[in-house]
């Protein structure tokens, strides 16, 4: 089983035929991804309120796509209303915050206020990180005991900072999506970070899932296997196999309380 914690729904601002739910599902099927958590491209890039509303309608009948409520730190009242409206409706399971599109760095007062709000709501949040900014996100988690945050792209070229960040706070999770796949990046993280803090993300539909999936498999981590029946053992006994399953789906299922057909440890 594979759960993708970093996906997108809706058309992008360049010419690509990827705007439909069917396009999401086709990409997932191509690579064996069972569930994905997505944010609305419109909400991330243009207007959070209208994008969240459009995605709520699009995902209403989906059983494989779950949603992030996109939070614009510069429109915090709107964000609070959207979180109250959508969280708990069965389709939205967390929040998404993009620091670049909103021009609100993690250390800015606006984003710090947004993270405080999400901590108070006990709402997991996926945050765009790049380079050293992953250290800022870790410190934000340390400062807020209830905050659970995913470092989107695990800092991209700053993955060494991501290792340091994850080691400083066990409520910071790392996901590997990036348009590049430098040799040794995933292996270095696997060797140094608690595997209970690892998630799988692709940045689809912006990036083909092959990029993240290939990088993970190239690290030497075996592809996870799915038990054939709900009565199968809850967890494999081999450490490497357990790490593969934790990264692929177990940690995500536990963090977001997603339905799966077999036990989550």
Coordinates of C-alpha atoms in Angstrom, one line a residue:
X1 CA 0.0 0.0 0.0
X2 CA 1.2 3.6 -0.7
X3 CA -0.2 6.9 0.6
X4 CA 1.0 10.1 -1.1
X5 CA 0.9 12.9 1.4
X6 CA 1.9 15.7 -1.1
X7 CA -0.5 15.9 -4.0
X8 CA -2.4 18.6 -5.9
X9 CA -5.7 18.8 -7.6
X10 CA -6.7 21.1 -10.4
X11 CA -5.1 22.8 -13.5
X12 CA -1.8 24.6 -13.2
X13 CA -0.9 27.9 -14.7
X14 CA 0.7 26.4 -17.8
X15 CA -0.6 24.1 -20.4
X16 CA -1.1 20.6 -19.0
X17 CA -4.2 18.4 -19.1
X18 CA -4.1 17.5 -15.5
X19 CA -7.0 19.4 -14.0
X20 CA -9.5 16.6 -13.2
X21 CA -9.9 14.1 -10.4
X22 CA -9.6 11.4 -13.1
X23 CA -6.1 12.7 -14.0
X24 CA -5.1 12.3 -10.4
X25 CA -6.4 8.8 -10.2
X26 CA -4.7 7.8 -13.5
X27 CA -1.3 8.9 -12.2
X28 CA -1.9 7.1 -8.9
X29 CA -2.9 3.9 -10.8
X30 CA 0.1 4.1 -13.0
X31 CA 2.4 3.8 -9.9
X32 CA 0.4 1.8 -7.5
X33 CA -0.6 4.7 -5.2
X34 CA -3.7 3.8 -3.2
X35 CA -4.6 7.1 -1.5
X36 CA -3.4 10.7 -1.9
X37 CA -3.9 13.9 0.1
X38 CA -4.1 16.9 -2.2
X39 CA -4.4 20.6 -2.1
X40 CA -6.1 22.7 -4.7
X41 CA -3.8 24.4 -7.2
X42 CA -6.1 27.4 -7.3
X43 CA -6.0 27.7 -3.5
X44 CA -2.2 27.5 -3.3
X45 CA -1.4 29.8 -6.3
X46 CA -4.3 32.2 -6.4
X47 CA -7.1 32.3 -3.9
X48 CA -7.3 30.0 -0.9
X49 CA -11.0 30.4 -0.2
X50 CA -12.3 29.8 -3.8
X51 CA -9.8 27.0 -4.3
X52 CA -10.7 25.2 -1.1
X53 CA -14.4 25.4 -2.1
X54 CA -13.8 24.1 -5.6
X55 CA -11.8 21.2 -4.3
X56 CA -14.4 20.4 -1.6
X57 CA -17.0 19.9 -4.4
X58 CA -14.6 17.9 -6.6
X59 CA -13.6 15.5 -3.8
X60 CA -17.1 14.9 -2.5
X61 CA -17.6 11.6 -4.2
X62 CA -14.0 10.4 -4.1
X63 CA -12.9 7.5 -1.9
X64 CA -9.1 7.7 -2.8
X65 CA -8.4 11.5 -2.6
X66 CA -8.4 13.4 0.7
X67 CA -7.9 17.1 1.0
X68 CA -5.7 19.7 2.7
X69 CA -7.4 23.0 3.6
X70 CA -5.0 25.6 2.1
X71 CA -4.1 28.3 4.6
X72 CA -3.0 31.8 3.5
X73 CA -1.2 33.3 6.5
X74 CA -2.1 36.8 5.3
X75 CA -5.8 35.9 5.4
X76 CA -6.0 34.2 8.7
X77 CA -9.7 34.9 9.4
X78 CA -10.6 33.3 6.0
X79 CA -8.4 30.4 6.9
X80 CA -10.0 29.8 10.2
X81 CA -13.5 29.8 8.6
X82 CA -12.4 27.3 6.0
X83 CA -10.8 25.1 8.6
X84 CA -14.0 25.1 10.6
X85 CA -16.0 24.5 7.5
X86 CA -14.1 21.6 6.0
X87 CA -12.1 19.7 8.7
X88 CA -14.1 16.8 10.0
X89 CA -16.3 16.4 6.9
X90 CA -14.6 13.2 6.1
X91 CA -12.7 14.4 3.1
X92 CA -10.3 17.1 4.6
X93 CA -7.7 15.7 7.0
X94 CA -5.1 18.5 7.3
X95 CA -3.8 21.9 6.2
X96 CA -1.4 23.1 3.5
X97 CA 0.8 26.2 3.8
X98 CA 3.0 27.5 1.0
X99 CA 5.4 30.1 2.2
X100 CA 6.6 31.2 -1.3
X101 CA 3.3 31.9 -3.0
X102 CA 2.0 33.8 0.0
X103 CA 5.4 35.6 0.5
X104 CA 5.2 34.6 4.1
X105 CA 8.4 32.9 5.3
X106 CA 8.1 30.4 8.2
X107 CA 9.7 33.0 10.5
X108 CA 7.2 35.7 9.5
X109 CA 4.7 36.8 12.1
X110 CA 1.9 35.8 9.7
X111 CA 3.0 32.2 9.3
X112 CA 3.9 31.9 13.0
X113 CA 0.3 33.0 13.8
X114 CA -1.0 30.4 11.3
X115 CA 1.1 27.6 12.9
X116 CA -0.2 28.6 16.3
X117 CA -3.8 28.3 15.1
X118 CA -3.1 24.9 13.5
X119 CA -1.5 23.7 16.7
X120 CA -4.5 24.8 18.7
X121 CA -6.7 22.9 16.3
X122 CA -4.5 19.8 16.5
X123 CA -4.4 19.9 12.6
X124 CA -1.4 18.4 10.8
X125 CA 0.1 20.8 8.3
X126 CA 2.2 20.3 5.2
X127 CA 4.6 23.3 4.8
X128 CA 6.7 24.1 1.8
X129 CA 10.4 24.0 2.9
X130 CA 13.6 24.7 0.9
X131 CA 17.2 24.8 2.1
X132 CA 17.6 26.0 5.7
X133 CA 13.9 26.8 6.1
X134 CA 13.3 23.3 7.4
X135 CA 15.2 24.2 10.5
X136 CA 12.7 27.1 11.1
X137 CA 9.8 24.7 10.8
X138 CA 11.4 22.4 13.3
X139 CA 11.8 25.3 15.8
X140 CA 8.2 26.2 15.2
X141 CA 7.2 22.6 16.3
X142 CA 9.5 22.8 19.3
X143 CA 7.8 26.1 20.3
X144 CA 4.3 24.6 20.0
X145 CA 4.0 21.2 21.7
X146 CA 0.8 20.2 19.8
X147 CA 2.1 21.2 16.3
X148 CA 2.6 18.3 13.9
X149 CA 4.2 19.5 10.6
X150 CA 5.4 17.9 7.4
X151 CA 8.4 19.4 5.8
X152 CA 7.4 19.4 2.1
X153 CA 10.3 18.3 -0.1
X154 CA 12.3 17.8 3.1
X155 CA 14.2 20.9 2.4
X156 CA 14.9 19.9 -1.3
X157 CA 18.7 20.6 -1.6
X158 CA 18.8 21.3 2.1
X159 CA 18.1 17.7 3.1
X160 CA 21.1 17.7 5.4
X161 CA 19.3 20.4 7.4
X162 CA 16.2 18.3 7.3
X163 CA 18.0 15.5 9.0
X164 CA 19.1 17.9 11.8
X165 CA 15.5 19.3 12.0
X166 CA 13.9 15.9 12.3
X167 CA 16.4 14.9 15.0
X168 CA 15.4 18.0 17.0
X169 CA 11.7 17.3 17.1
X170 CA 9.8 14.0 16.7
X171 CA 6.7 15.9 15.5
X172 CA 8.4 17.0 12.3
X173 CA 7.9 14.6 9.4
X174 CA 9.8 14.5 6.1
X175 CA 8.5 13.7 2.6
X176 CA 10.9 13.4 -0.3
X177 CA 9.2 15.0 -3.3
X178 CA 11.5 17.1 -5.5
X179 CA 12.0 17.6 -9.3
X180 CA 15.6 16.4 -8.8
X181 CA 16.9 13.2 -7.3
X182 CA 20.6 13.6 -6.2
X183 CA 22.3 10.3 -5.5
X184 CA 22.4 9.5 -1.8
X185 CA 19.8 12.0 -0.6
X186 CA 17.1 9.5 0.4
X187 CA 19.7 7.0 1.8
X188 CA 21.2 9.7 4.0
X189 CA 17.8 10.5 5.5
X190 CA 16.9 6.9 6.0
X191 CA 20.2 6.3 7.9
X192 CA 19.8 9.2 10.2
X193 CA 16.1 9.9 10.9
X194 CA 13.6 7.8 13.0
X195 CA 11.6 5.9 10.4
X196 CA 8.4 6.9 12.3
X197 CA 9.0 10.4 10.9
X198 CA 9.1 9.4 7.3
X199 CA 6.3 9.9 4.8
X200 CA 5.9 9.4 1.0
X201 CA 5.1 12.4 -1.2
X202 CA 5.3 13.0 -4.9
X203 CA 4.1 16.6 -5.7
X204 CA 1.8 15.2 -8.3
X205 CA 0.3 16.5 -10.5
X206 CA 3.0 19.1 -10.8
X207 CA 5.6 16.4 -10.9
X208 CA 5.2 12.9 -12.2
X209 CA 5.2 10.4 -9.3
X210 CA 8.0 8.5 -11.0
X211 CA 10.5 11.0 -9.6
X212 CA 9.8 10.5 -5.9
X213 CA 9.1 6.7 -6.3
X214 CA 12.3 6.2 -8.2
X215 CA 14.4 8.1 -5.7
X216 CA 13.0 6.1 -2.8
X217 CA 13.6 2.8 -4.6
X218 CA 17.1 3.8 -5.7
X219 CA 18.0 4.4 -2.1
X220 CA 17.9 0.6 -1.6
X221 CA 14.6 0.6 0.4
X222 CA 12.5 -2.3 -0.8
X223 CA 9.0 -1.6 -2.2
X224 CA 6.4 -2.2 0.5
X225 CA 4.1 -5.2 0.2
X226 CA 0.4 -5.1 1.0
X227 CA -1.1 -7.9 3.1
X228 CA -3.5 -10.0 1.1
X229 CA -6.3 -9.8 3.8
X230 CA -7.3 -7.7 6.8
X231 CA -6.4 -10.6 9.0
X232 CA -2.8 -10.6 8.0
X233 CA -0.1 -9.6 10.6
X234 CA -0.3 -5.9 11.6
X235 CA 3.4 -5.3 10.9
X236 CA 6.3 -7.2 9.2
X237 CA 9.1 -8.4 11.5
X238 CA 12.1 -7.5 9.4
X239 CA 13.3 -3.9 10.3
X240 CA 13.9 -2.9 6.7
X241 CA 10.4 -4.1 5.7
X242 CA 8.8 -2.2 8.6
X243 CA 10.7 1.0 7.6
X244 CA 9.4 0.6 4.0
X245 CA 5.8 0.2 5.2
X246 CA 6.1 3.1 7.6
X247 CA 7.4 5.4 4.9
X248 CA 4.9 4.1 2.3
X249 CA 1.7 4.2 4.3
X250 CA 1.7 3.4 8.0
X251 CA 2.9 6.7 9.3
X252 CA 0.5 8.6 7.0
X253 CA -2.4 6.5 8.0
X254 CA -1.7 7.1 11.7
X255 CA -1.0 10.8 11.3
X256 CA -4.2 11.6 9.3
X257 CA -6.4 8.8 10.7
X258 CA -6.9 7.4 7.2
X259 CA -8.9 4.2 6.7
X260 CA -6.8 1.1 5.8
X261 CA -7.8 -2.5 5.6
X262 CA -5.2 -3.7 8.0
X263 CA -3.7 -2.7 11.4
X264 CA -1.4 0.3 11.8
X265 CA 1.3 0.2 14.4

